Amino acid sequence: MSTTAATLPSTLSIGLARGAAELRQFFRQKEFVIFTFSLPAFLLVLLGSIFGDTLPGSSITSSQVFAASMIGAGIISTSFVTMGTGVALDREDGTLKRLRGTPMPATSYFIGKLILVAVASVAEVLVMLVVGMVMFDVRLPSDPLDWFTLLWVFALGVIGCGMLGIAVSSVAKGVNGASAASQIVFLGLQFTSGVFVMISQLPPAMTAVSSLFPVKWICQGLRSVFLPDELAAYELAGKWELGLTAGVLSAWCVAGLLLCLLTFRWSNRSN
């Protein structure tokens, strides 16, 4: 018995194997993959073509600011929305019920799903960057510190939003409810977090609420990466607040994990 227990795969190795399976399954769904990657890019092209004015005191256009924000929104879309819908679907079609009968712990399942949304988010960032560079003259950062900022904002954003997606999937009754709930929350926060509208132009009460959630901080962090420092004057505090951004996103990673542990269900309530 002890020998058998000692040879069982670790939680991490099971999670990595599950992540590989999730990736294979995801990229086989060609229509879903195309929709996942094309929707944020479509919104960037459509709305970015409208925001063409140059911001006072700079050579940067509103479309470039919007493009930088939409790169962050793309990360959230492929982590929060995709995660919430995917876990709810696994629960509804019985995948989670079958996995529960295997030695796979819930943590390994979470790791597998996070691997999926991390890879999908990298692909989404690349797509958005290409669109932004070709259509709106978005430029890659030249400072190594900006690349480092991109890395940690991406990592904290994917982990935090992915965990919140799992929590939303557990609250909803089914995949349709999870999809609707995650889309509504995501869309509303885009409007109130300075993605579609310059955040300095929004009512203080609205920005006070949006500052509690990760969308505002992910997009602000990425604006600091892809925009010159003088554009920080257009943020609420007149600066990038990278330290506060890291603190808020880290707090949401912890909160998301706790919510997962408290709400995660292997099957629907009716099962």
mmCIF file of N, CA and C in Angstrom, residues 87-88 90-110 170 263-269 271:
data_model
loop_
_atom_site.group_PDB
_atom_site.id
_atom_site.type_symbol
_atom_site.label_atom_id
_atom_site.label_comp_id
_atom_site.label_asym_id
_atom_site.label_seq_id
_atom_site.Cartn_x
_atom_site.Cartn_y
_atom_site.Cartn_z
ATOM 1 N N VAL A 87 -15.757 25.759 -17.495
ATOM 2 C CA VAL A 87 -15.978 24.943 -16.296
ATOM 3 C C VAL A 87 -17.458 24.591 -16.160
ATOM 4 N N ALA A 88 -18.327 25.571 -16.457
ATOM 5 C CA ALA A 88 -19.763 25.291 -16.398
ATOM 6 C C ALA A 88 -20.153 24.218 -17.404
ATOM 7 N N ASP A 90 -18.142 21.817 -18.532
ATOM 8 C CA ASP A 90 -17.622 20.545 -18.002
ATOM 9 C C ASP A 90 -18.551 19.976 -16.943
ATOM 10 N N ARG A 91 -19.129 20.845 -16.156
ATOM 11 C CA ARG A 91 -20.047 20.391 -15.106
ATOM 12 C C ARG A 91 -21.369 19.903 -15.712
ATOM 13 N N GLU A 92 -21.839 20.621 -16.723
ATOM 14 C CA GLU A 92 -23.143 20.303 -17.313
ATOM 15 C C GLU A 92 -23.114 19.029 -18.152
ATOM 16 N N ASP A 93 -22.021 18.801 -18.887
ATOM 17 C CA ASP A 93 -21.983 17.612 -19.751
ATOM 18 C C ASP A 93 -21.444 16.363 -19.040
ATOM 19 N N GLY A 94 -21.158 16.489 -17.744
ATOM 20 C CA GLY A 94 -20.745 15.332 -16.963
ATOM 21 C C GLY A 94 -19.250 15.097 -16.896
ATOM 22 N N THR A 95 -18.464 15.965 -17.554
ATOM 23 C CA THR A 95 -17.006 15.786 -17.516
ATOM 24 C C THR A 95 -16.468 15.838 -16.089
ATOM 25 N N LEU A 96 -16.935 16.803 -15.313
ATOM 26 C CA LEU A 96 -16.455 16.924 -13.934
ATOM 27 C C LEU A 96 -16.889 15.730 -13.088
ATOM 28 N N LYS A 97 -18.077 15.227 -13.359
ATOM 29 C CA LYS A 97 -18.565 14.071 -12.602
ATOM 30 C C LYS A 97 -17.676 12.853 -12.857
ATOM 31 N N ARG A 98 -17.265 12.704 -14.124
ATOM 32 C CA ARG A 98 -16.380 11.574 -14.456
ATOM 33 C C ARG A 98 -14.993 11.766 -13.852
ATOM 34 N N LEU A 99 -14.496 13.009 -13.892
ATOM 35 C CA LEU A 99 -13.175 13.276 -13.328
ATOM 36 C C LEU A 99 -13.145 13.056 -11.816
ATOM 37 N N ARG A 100 -14.289 13.263 -11.185
ATOM 38 C CA ARG A 100 -14.345 13.079 -9.730
ATOM 39 C C ARG A 100 -14.093 11.624 -9.346
ATOM 40 N N GLY A 101 -14.408 10.705 -10.265
ATOM 41 C CA GLY A 101 -14.178 9.288 -10.006
ATOM 42 C C GLY A 101 -12.752 8.843 -10.260
ATOM 43 N N THR A 102 -11.883 9.764 -10.630
ATOM 44 C CA THR A 102 -10.463 9.475 -10.846
ATOM 45 C C THR A 102 -9.656 10.037 -9.683
ATOM 46 N N PRO A 103 -8.367 9.725 -9.615
ATOM 47 C CA PRO A 103 -7.545 10.275 -8.520
ATOM 48 C C PRO A 103 -7.238 11.771 -8.661
ATOM 49 N N MET A 104 -7.793 12.432 -9.678
ATOM 50 C CA MET A 104 -7.472 13.847 -9.894
ATOM 51 C C MET A 104 -8.075 14.728 -8.802
ATOM 52 N N PRO A 105 -7.252 15.483 -8.061
ATOM 53 C CA PRO A 105 -7.793 16.440 -7.089
ATOM 54 C C PRO A 105 -8.274 17.698 -7.802
ATOM 55 N N ALA A 106 -9.112 18.467 -7.123
ATOM 56 C CA ALA A 106 -9.646 19.701 -7.710
ATOM 57 C C ALA A 106 -8.522 20.655 -8.091
ATOM 58 N N THR A 107 -7.446 20.686 -7.277
ATOM 59 C CA THR A 107 -6.323 21.585 -7.570
ATOM 60 C C THR A 107 -5.701 21.271 -8.923
ATOM 61 N N SER A 108 -5.578 19.997 -9.267
ATOM 62 C CA SER A 108 -5.016 19.618 -10.561
ATOM 63 C C SER A 108 -5.926 20.060 -11.700
ATOM 64 N N TYR A 109 -7.231 19.975 -11.473
ATOM 65 C CA TYR A 109 -8.187 20.455 -12.480
ATOM 66 C C TYR A 109 -8.027 21.952 -12.681
ATOM 67 N N PHE A 110 -7.885 22.709 -11.577
ATOM 68 C CA PHE A 110 -7.669 24.154 -11.678
ATOM 69 C C PHE A 110 -6.392 24.460 -12.458
ATOM 70 N N SER A 170 -19.491 28.282 -10.743
ATOM 71 C CA SER A 170 -20.102 27.523 -9.648
ATOM 72 C C SER A 170 -21.372 28.189 -9.145
ATOM 73 N N THR A 263 -16.647 27.616 -3.351
ATOM 74 C CA THR A 263 -17.828 27.468 -4.207
ATOM 75 C C THR A 263 -17.751 26.318 -5.202
ATOM 76 N N PHE A 264 -16.565 25.755 -5.444
ATOM 77 C CA PHE A 264 -16.424 24.775 -6.521
ATOM 78 C C PHE A 264 -17.286 23.547 -6.278
ATOM 79 N N ARG A 265 -18.007 23.123 -7.326
ATOM 80 C CA ARG A 265 -18.848 21.931 -7.272
ATOM 81 C C ARG A 265 -18.484 21.015 -8.433
ATOM 82 N N TRP A 266 -18.480 19.705 -8.198
ATOM 83 C CA TRP A 266 -18.183 18.739 -9.238
ATOM 84 C C TRP A 266 -19.395 18.479 -10.124
ATOM 85 N N SER A 267 -20.601 18.771 -9.644
ATOM 86 C CA SER A 267 -21.799 18.521 -10.441
ATOM 87 C C SER A 267 -22.819 19.619 -10.162
ATOM 88 N N ASN A 268 -23.815 19.742 -11.043
ATOM 89 C CA ASN A 268 -24.894 20.696 -10.838
ATOM 90 C C ASN A 268 -25.716 20.323 -9.618
ATOM 91 N N ARG A 269 -26.389 21.285 -9.039
ATOM 92 C CA ARG A 269 -27.154 21.042 -7.814
ATOM 93 C C ARG A 269 -28.254 20.017 -8.011
ATOM 94 N N ASN A 271 -28.026 17.381 -9.815
ATOM 95 C CA ASN A 271 -27.491 16.025 -10.037
ATOM 96 C C ASN A 271 -27.250 15.311 -8.714
#
